[in-house]
Tab-separated table of N, CA and C in Angstrom:
chain	number	residue	atom	x	y	z
A	1	GLN	N	113.869	-110.810	-184.427
A	1	GLN	CA	114.562	-109.562	-184.533
A	1	GLN	C	113.711	-108.493	-183.964
A	2	VAL	N	114.021	-107.830	-183.118
A	2	VAL	CA	113.440	-106.552	-182.457
A	2	VAL	C	113.516	-105.338	-183.435
A	3	GLN	N	112.271	-104.862	-183.488
A	3	GLN	CA	112.258	-103.634	-184.457
A	3	GLN	C	111.055	-102.707	-183.978
A	4	LEU	N	111.563	-101.363	-184.060
A	4	LEU	CA	110.527	-100.324	-183.729
A	4	LEU	C	110.668	-99.457	-185.030
A	5	VAL	N	109.364	-99.330	-185.660
A	5	VAL	CA	109.232	-98.594	-186.934
A	5	VAL	C	108.390	-97.379	-186.719
A	6	GLU	N	108.922	-96.215	-186.968
A	6	GLU	CA	107.988	-95.011	-186.860
A	6	GLU	C	107.435	-94.726	-188.050
A	7	SER	N	106.305	-93.992	-188.088
A	7	SER	CA	105.711	-93.472	-189.259
A	7	SER	C	104.735	-92.145	-188.996
A	8	GLY	N	104.572	-91.385	-189.867
A	8	GLY	CA	103.645	-90.354	-189.530
A	8	GLY	C	104.158	-89.033	-189.543
A	9	GLY	N	105.443	-88.775	-189.665
A	9	GLY	CA	106.089	-87.390	-189.710
A	9	GLY	C	105.693	-86.614	-191.046
A	10	GLY	N	106.165	-85.398	-190.858
A	10	GLY	CA	105.892	-84.577	-192.035
A	10	GLY	C	106.036	-83.148	-191.770
A	11	LEU	N	105.500	-82.277	-192.746
A	11	LEU	CA	105.398	-80.932	-192.508
A	11	LEU	C	104.144	-80.358	-192.366
A	12	VAL	N	103.898	-79.595	-191.423
A	12	VAL	CA	102.728	-78.924	-190.907
A	12	VAL	C	102.877	-77.542	-190.531
A	13	GLN	N	101.750	-76.724	-190.690
A	13	GLN	CA	101.810	-75.484	-190.226
A	13	GLN	C	101.475	-75.186	-188.675
A	14	ALA	N	102.149	-74.301	-188.148
A	14	ALA	CA	101.865	-73.940	-186.750
A	14	ALA	C	100.334	-73.958	-186.421
A	15	GLY	N	100.014	-74.591	-185.158
A	15	GLY	CA	98.606	-74.856	-184.902
A	15	GLY	C	97.996	-76.119	-185.378
A	16	GLY	N	98.609	-76.853	-186.441
A	16	GLY	CA	98.080	-77.938	-186.971
A	16	GLY	C	98.512	-79.266	-186.104
A	17	SER	N	98.132	-80.299	-186.753
A	17	SER	CA	98.248	-81.605	-185.881
A	17	SER	C	98.850	-82.735	-186.831
A	18	LEU	N	99.588	-83.576	-186.245
A	18	LEU	CA	100.230	-84.723	-186.736
A	18	LEU	C	100.005	-86.082	-185.798
A	19	ARG	N	99.932	-87.315	-186.396
A	19	ARG	CA	99.956	-88.381	-185.599
A	19	ARG	C	101.007	-89.339	-185.907
A	20	LEU	N	101.870	-89.760	-184.973
A	20	LEU	CA	102.938	-90.410	-185.139
A	20	LEU	C	102.673	-91.789	-184.753
A	21	SER	N	103.023	-92.922	-185.354
A	21	SER	CA	102.968	-94.252	-184.893
A	21	SER	C	104.202	-94.974	-184.736
A	22	CYS	N	104.356	-96.038	-183.771
A	22	CYS	CA	105.392	-96.832	-183.734
A	22	CYS	C	105.110	-98.296	-183.589
A	23	ALA	N	105.444	-99.096	-184.612
A	23	ALA	CA	104.992	-100.542	-184.616
A	23	ALA	C	106.153	-101.284	-184.030
A	24	ALA	N	106.015	-102.091	-183.018
A	24	ALA	CA	106.869	-102.685	-182.423
A	24	ALA	C	106.762	-104.258	-182.647
A	25	SER	N	107.851	-105.073	-182.781
A	25	SER	CA	107.881	-106.375	-183.115
A	25	SER	C	109.154	-106.980	-182.441
A	26	GLY	N	108.922	-108.303	-182.395
A	26	GLY	CA	110.155	-109.208	-181.826
A	26	GLY	C	110.307	-109.157	-180.348
A	27	LEU	N	109.585	-108.391	-179.584
A	27	LEU	CA	109.708	-108.464	-178.111
A	27	LEU	C	108.553	-107.799	-177.495
A	28	THR	N	108.131	-108.233	-176.297
A	28	THR	CA	107.119	-107.553	-175.485
A	28	THR	C	107.810	-106.497	-174.535
A	29	PHE	N	107.364	-105.260	-174.712
A	29	PHE	CA	107.804	-104.236	-174.018
A	29	PHE	C	107.070	-103.794	-172.806
A	30	SER	N	107.725	-103.372	-171.885
A	30	SER	CA	106.975	-102.777	-170.608
A	30	SER	C	106.669	-101.385	-170.590
A	31	THR	N	107.614	-100.531	-171.289
A	31	THR	CA	107.379	-99.079	-171.414
A	31	THR	C	107.747	-98.744	-172.919
A	32	MET	N	106.941	-97.832	-173.476
A	32	MET	CA	107.339	-97.241	-174.773
A	32	MET	C	107.317	-95.866	-174.633
A	33	ALA	N	108.101	-95.036	-175.324
A	33	ALA	CA	108.181	-93.679	-175.116
A	33	ALA	C	108.578	-93.085	-176.511
A	34	TRP	N	108.317	-91.811	-176.620
A	34	TRP	CA	108.792	-91.003	-177.611
A	34	TRP	C	109.877	-89.874	-177.065
A	35	PHE	N	110.852	-89.783	-177.933
A	35	PHE	CA	111.843	-88.675	-177.626
A	35	PHE	C	111.959	-87.855	-178.896
A	36	ARG	N	112.595	-86.638	-178.739
A	36	ARG	CA	112.777	-85.833	-180.068
A	36	ARG	C	114.116	-85.195	-179.848
A	37	GLN	N	114.655	-84.900	-181.102
A	37	GLN	CA	115.984	-84.349	-181.101
A	37	GLN	C	116.129	-83.421	-182.277
A	38	ALA	N	116.272	-82.162	-181.945
A	38	ALA	CA	116.589	-80.945	-182.919
A	38	ALA	C	118.060	-81.011	-183.192
A	39	PRO	N	118.326	-80.437	-184.424
A	39	PRO	CA	119.703	-80.344	-184.769
A	39	PRO	C	120.727	-79.559	-183.730
A	40	GLY	N	121.660	-80.361	-183.388
A	40	GLY	CA	122.619	-79.539	-182.433
A	40	GLY	C	122.258	-79.686	-180.973
A	41	LYS	N	121.068	-80.452	-180.756
A	41	LYS	CA	120.633	-80.352	-179.246
A	41	LYS	C	120.514	-81.790	-178.991
A	42	GLU	N	120.246	-82.027	-177.556
A	42	GLU	CA	120.198	-83.468	-177.022
A	42	GLU	C	118.885	-84.156	-177.183
A	43	ARG	N	118.876	-85.250	-177.036
A	43	ARG	CA	117.524	-86.035	-177.290
A	43	ARG	C	116.730	-85.906	-176.023
A	44	ASP	N	115.503	-85.374	-176.189
A	44	ASP	CA	114.657	-85.033	-175.121
A	44	ASP	C	113.467	-85.875	-174.972
A	45	PHE	N	113.168	-86.151	-173.741
A	45	PHE	CA	111.918	-87.093	-173.472
A	45	PHE	C	110.847	-86.089	-173.871
A	46	VAL	N	109.722	-86.923	-174.522
A	46	VAL	CA	108.378	-86.251	-175.045
A	46	VAL	C	107.261	-86.868	-174.111
A	47	ALA	N	107.219	-88.206	-174.224
A	47	ALA	CA	106.022	-88.918	-173.574
A	47	ALA	C	106.273	-90.341	-173.451
A	48	ALA	N	105.749	-91.074	-172.398
A	48	ALA	CA	105.870	-92.399	-172.246
A	48	ALA	C	104.642	-93.028	-171.770
A	49	ILE	N	104.541	-94.465	-171.987
A	49	ILE	CA	103.301	-95.127	-171.622
A	49	ILE	C	103.702	-96.522	-171.198
A	50	THR	N	103.186	-97.178	-170.177
A	50	THR	CA	103.463	-98.333	-169.750
A	50	THR	C	102.465	-99.295	-170.515
A	51	TRP	N	102.936	-100.366	-170.900
A	51	TRP	CA	102.129	-101.207	-171.796
A	51	TRP	C	100.994	-101.913	-171.074
A	52	ARG	N	101.271	-102.392	-169.877
A	52	ARG	CA	100.201	-103.256	-169.262
A	52	ARG	C	99.145	-102.420	-168.785
A	53	SER	N	99.380	-101.196	-168.044
A	53	SER	CA	98.367	-100.459	-167.366
A	53	SER	C	98.005	-99.163	-168.196
A	54	GLY	N	98.875	-98.714	-169.021
A	54	GLY	CA	98.472	-97.519	-169.933
A	54	GLY	C	98.649	-96.342	-169.146
A	55	ASN	N	99.555	-96.395	-168.115
A	55	ASN	CA	99.907	-95.099	-167.322
A	55	ASN	C	100.688	-94.268	-168.287
A	56	THR	N	100.508	-92.944	-168.280
A	56	THR	CA	101.192	-92.130	-169.133
A	56	THR	C	102.014	-90.894	-168.443
A	57	TYR	N	103.070	-90.442	-169.080
A	57	TYR	CA	103.681	-89.365	-168.477
A	57	TYR	C	104.224	-88.441	-169.591
A	58	TYR	N	104.166	-87.162	-169.491
A	58	TYR	CA	104.558	-86.021	-170.540
A	58	TYR	C	105.579	-85.156	-170.054
A	59	ALA	N	106.244	-84.763	-170.998
A	59	ALA	CA	107.145	-83.487	-170.661
A	59	ALA	C	106.370	-82.377	-170.586
A	60	ASP	N	106.745	-81.466	-169.714
A	60	ASP	CA	105.959	-80.175	-169.491
A	60	ASP	C	105.656	-79.455	-170.734
A	61	SER	N	106.609	-79.458	-171.743
A	61	SER	CA	106.480	-78.747	-172.899
A	61	SER	C	105.503	-79.207	-173.808
A	62	VAL	N	104.940	-80.438	-173.696
A	62	VAL	CA	103.851	-81.027	-174.575
A	62	VAL	C	102.458	-81.311	-173.835
A	63	LYS	N	102.641	-81.165	-172.626
A	63	LYS	CA	101.451	-81.448	-171.699
A	63	LYS	C	100.253	-80.609	-172.234
A	64	GLY	N	99.126	-81.449	-172.377
A	64	GLY	CA	97.900	-80.725	-172.886
A	64	GLY	C	97.742	-80.615	-174.334
A	65	ARG	N	98.884	-80.862	-174.977
A	65	ARG	CA	98.937	-80.783	-176.622
A	65	ARG	C	99.071	-82.137	-177.162
A	66	PHE	N	99.903	-83.020	-176.544
A	66	PHE	CA	100.182	-84.111	-177.031
A	66	PHE	C	99.537	-85.409	-176.224
A	67	THR	N	99.076	-86.365	-177.048
A	67	THR	CA	98.501	-87.501	-176.208
A	67	THR	C	99.174	-88.866	-176.823
A	68	ILE	N	99.853	-89.550	-175.870
A	68	ILE	CA	100.290	-90.994	-176.122
A	68	ILE	C	99.234	-91.899	-175.906
A	69	SER	N	99.314	-93.051	-176.662
A	69	SER	CA	98.260	-94.124	-176.627
A	69	SER	C	98.920	-95.389	-177.094
A	70	ARG	N	98.251	-96.539	-176.740
A	70	ARG	CA	98.786	-97.733	-177.162
A	70	ARG	C	97.720	-98.612	-177.756
A	71	ASP	N	98.009	-99.372	-178.929
A	71	ASP	CA	97.049	-100.248	-179.416
A	71	ASP	C	97.638	-101.766	-179.240
A	72	LYS	N	97.249	-102.438	-178.213
A	72	LYS	CA	97.467	-103.769	-178.016
A	72	LYS	C	97.313	-104.666	-179.106
A	73	ALA	N	96.334	-104.646	-179.771
A	73	ALA	CA	96.139	-105.494	-180.869
A	73	ALA	C	97.105	-105.419	-182.012
A	74	LYS	N	97.576	-104.184	-182.324
A	74	LYS	CA	98.384	-103.953	-183.355
A	74	LYS	C	99.916	-103.806	-182.904
A	75	ASN	N	100.145	-103.867	-181.525
A	75	ASN	CA	101.357	-103.618	-181.013
A	75	ASN	C	102.043	-102.463	-181.227
A	76	THR	N	101.280	-101.307	-181.324
A	76	THR	CA	101.642	-100.102	-181.721
A	76	THR	C	101.480	-98.955	-180.645
A	77	VAL	N	102.256	-98.074	-180.685
A	77	VAL	CA	102.252	-96.830	-179.944
A	77	VAL	C	102.006	-95.651	-180.632
A	78	ASN	N	101.034	-94.833	-180.273
A	78	ASN	CA	100.786	-93.492	-181.133
A	78	ASN	C	101.161	-92.218	-180.544
A	79	LEU	N	101.443	-91.224	-181.001
A	79	LEU	CA	101.542	-89.992	-180.498
A	79	LEU	C	100.693	-88.938	-181.305
A	80	GLN	N	99.609	-88.643	-180.719
A	80	GLN	CA	98.844	-87.506	-181.307
A	80	GLN	C	99.377	-86.113	-180.848
A	81	MET	N	99.768	-85.220	-181.939
A	81	MET	CA	100.293	-84.114	-181.572
A	81	MET	C	99.247	-82.878	-182.075
A	82	ASN	N	98.835	-82.174	-181.181
A	82	ASN	CA	97.867	-81.056	-181.689
A	82	ASN	C	98.559	-79.705	-181.124
A	83	SER	N	98.024	-78.697	-181.855
A	83	SER	CA	98.507	-77.325	-181.485
A	83	SER	C	99.954	-77.287	-181.548
A	84	LEU	N	100.547	-77.757	-182.792
A	84	LEU	CA	101.978	-77.827	-182.872
A	84	LEU	C	102.630	-76.461	-183.197
A	85	LYS	N	103.772	-76.353	-182.608
A	85	LYS	CA	104.361	-75.108	-182.613
A	85	LYS	C	105.826	-75.242	-183.360
A	86	PRO	N	106.384	-74.157	-183.821
A	86	PRO	CA	107.777	-74.322	-184.544
A	86	PRO	C	108.747	-74.911	-183.656
A	87	GLU	N	108.611	-74.637	-182.372
A	87	GLU	CA	109.630	-75.343	-181.434
A	87	GLU	C	109.468	-76.845	-181.228
A	88	ASP	N	108.461	-77.336	-181.861
A	88	ASP	CA	108.244	-78.776	-181.947
A	88	ASP	C	108.955	-79.412	-182.933
A	89	THR	N	109.547	-78.737	-183.942
A	89	THR	CA	110.304	-79.339	-184.892
A	89	THR	C	111.554	-80.138	-184.495
A	90	ALA	N	111.599	-81.260	-184.976
A	90	ALA	CA	112.667	-82.229	-184.505
A	90	ALA	C	112.522	-83.603	-185.196
A	91	ARG	N	113.548	-84.353	-184.953
A	91	ARG	CA	113.384	-85.933	-185.403
A	91	ARG	C	112.701	-86.493	-184.138
A	92	TYR	N	111.765	-87.289	-184.420
A	92	TYR	CA	110.907	-87.846	-183.301
A	92	TYR	C	111.342	-89.441	-183.345
A	93	TYR	N	111.690	-90.100	-182.135
A	93	TYR	CA	112.163	-91.264	-181.994
A	93	TYR	C	111.236	-92.089	-181.093
A	94	CYS	N	111.025	-93.370	-181.438
A	94	CYS	CA	110.191	-94.233	-180.621
A	94	CYS	C	111.274	-94.925	-179.832
A	95	ALA	N	111.130	-95.352	-178.539
A	95	ALA	CA	112.004	-95.994	-177.708
A	95	ALA	C	111.354	-96.985	-176.839
A	96	ALA	N	111.836	-98.116	-176.476
A	96	ALA	CA	111.025	-99.180	-175.711
A	96	ALA	C	112.126	-99.933	-175.008
A	97	ASP	N	111.543	-100.561	-173.937
A	97	ASP	CA	112.486	-101.399	-173.005
A	97	ASP	C	111.503	-102.536	-172.493
A	98	PRO	N	111.983	-103.748	-172.315
A	98	PRO	CA	110.993	-104.880	-171.858
A	98	PRO	C	111.241	-104.884	-170.250
A	99	SER	N	112.132	-104.091	-169.665
A	99	SER	CA	112.479	-104.453	-168.272
A	99	SER	C	111.894	-103.366	-167.232
A	100	PHE	N	111.563	-102.257	-167.587
A	100	PHE	CA	111.193	-101.061	-166.792
A	100	PHE	C	109.977	-101.557	-165.985
A	101	LEU	N	109.900	-101.243	-164.710
A	101	LEU	CA	108.828	-101.378	-163.778
A	101	LEU	C	107.963	-100.100	-163.710
A	102	SER	N	108.604	-98.970	-164.072
A	102	SER	CA	107.798	-97.717	-164.127
A	102	SER	C	108.381	-96.889	-165.382
A	103	ILE	N	107.752	-95.718	-165.469
A	103	ILE	CA	108.107	-94.820	-166.639
A	103	ILE	C	109.486	-94.249	-166.421
A	104	ILE	N	110.308	-94.297	-167.455
A	104	ILE	CA	111.832	-93.908	-167.442
A	104	ILE	C	111.759	-92.744	-168.373
A	105	VAL	N	112.423	-91.539	-168.074
A	105	VAL	CA	112.447	-90.558	-168.892
A	105	VAL	C	113.876	-90.259	-169.567
A	106	ARG	N	114.833	-90.973	-169.079
A	106	ARG	CA	116.191	-90.670	-169.489
A	106	ARG	C	116.514	-91.587	-170.788
A	107	ALA	N	116.865	-91.008	-171.816
A	107	ALA	CA	117.013	-91.653	-173.004
A	107	ALA	C	118.155	-92.814	-172.986
A	108	GLY	N	119.148	-92.573	-172.243
A	108	GLY	CA	120.230	-93.528	-172.096
A	108	GLY	C	120.032	-94.772	-171.543
A	109	ASP	N	118.763	-94.857	-170.825
A	109	ASP	CA	118.267	-96.065	-170.252
A	109	ASP	C	117.460	-97.047	-171.207
A	110	TYR	N	117.049	-96.489	-172.228
A	110	TYR	CA	116.237	-97.289	-173.314
A	110	TYR	C	117.273	-98.109	-174.216
A	111	ASN	N	116.829	-99.322	-174.219
A	111	ASN	CA	117.652	-100.251	-175.013
A	111	ASN	C	117.294	-100.421	-176.545
A	112	TYR	N	116.122	-100.037	-176.874
A	112	TYR	CA	115.626	-100.291	-178.240
A	112	TYR	C	115.050	-98.940	-178.886
A	113	TRP	N	115.442	-98.658	-180.021
A	113	TRP	CA	115.140	-97.294	-180.661
A	113	TRP	C	114.696	-97.640	-182.222
A	114	GLY	N	113.708	-96.747	-182.535
A	114	GLY	CA	113.457	-96.892	-184.054
A	114	GLY	C	114.430	-95.793	-184.720
A	115	GLN	N	114.218	-95.684	-185.962
A	115	GLN	CA	115.013	-94.877	-186.837
A	115	GLN	C	114.806	-93.535	-186.946
A	116	GLY	N	113.530	-93.133	-186.371
A	116	GLY	CA	113.064	-91.690	-186.276
A	116	GLY	C	112.215	-91.332	-187.467
A	117	THR	N	111.428	-90.276	-187.200
A	117	THR	CA	110.670	-89.597	-188.249
A	117	THR	C	110.760	-88.135	-188.007
A	118	GLN	N	110.683	-87.438	-189.259
A	118	GLN	CA	111.139	-85.915	-189.009
A	118	GLN	C	109.636	-85.417	-188.959
A	119	VAL	N	109.467	-84.266	-188.024
A	119	VAL	CA	108.426	-83.397	-187.861
A	119	VAL	C	108.862	-81.955	-187.969
A	120	THR	N	108.251	-81.371	-188.917
A	120	THR	CA	108.682	-79.931	-189.146
A	120	THR	C	107.355	-79.187	-189.173
A	121	VAL	N	107.417	-78.068	-188.218
A	121	VAL	CA	106.446	-77.026	-188.080
A	121	VAL	C	106.730	-75.816	-188.476
A	122	SER	N	106.096	-75.213	-189.592
A	122	SER	CA	106.443	-73.961	-189.988
A	122	SER	C	105.509	-72.853	-189.388
A	123	SER	N	106.128	-71.683	-189.200
A	123	SER	CA	105.410	-70.727	-188.687
A	123	SER	C	104.567	-69.793	-189.465
């Protein structure tokens, strides 16, 4: 059974930090990513990483503040979020796919998703 399980969300003040984790099981993925969705808005790309080479890609809105990384031993992808802003408030989802040859930023292309974890940044 393929599973992606997120953890690490919560409430933080603006300027603070949070670290999200996504534990994958049941399949070897080529690319893993984080998306986020605020109420009434579309699910937006945040960051992605290729499993084999560790290449990363970020949305402009988080570049320089967020860092995506992978832990091969734990089959986990992490998202370190620093200098958080109220506009970062959203439900954050882990996504993965075993077939991508490069980083994909469109949510509809990912076949596997976690249940999401809420991140709330207060001003």
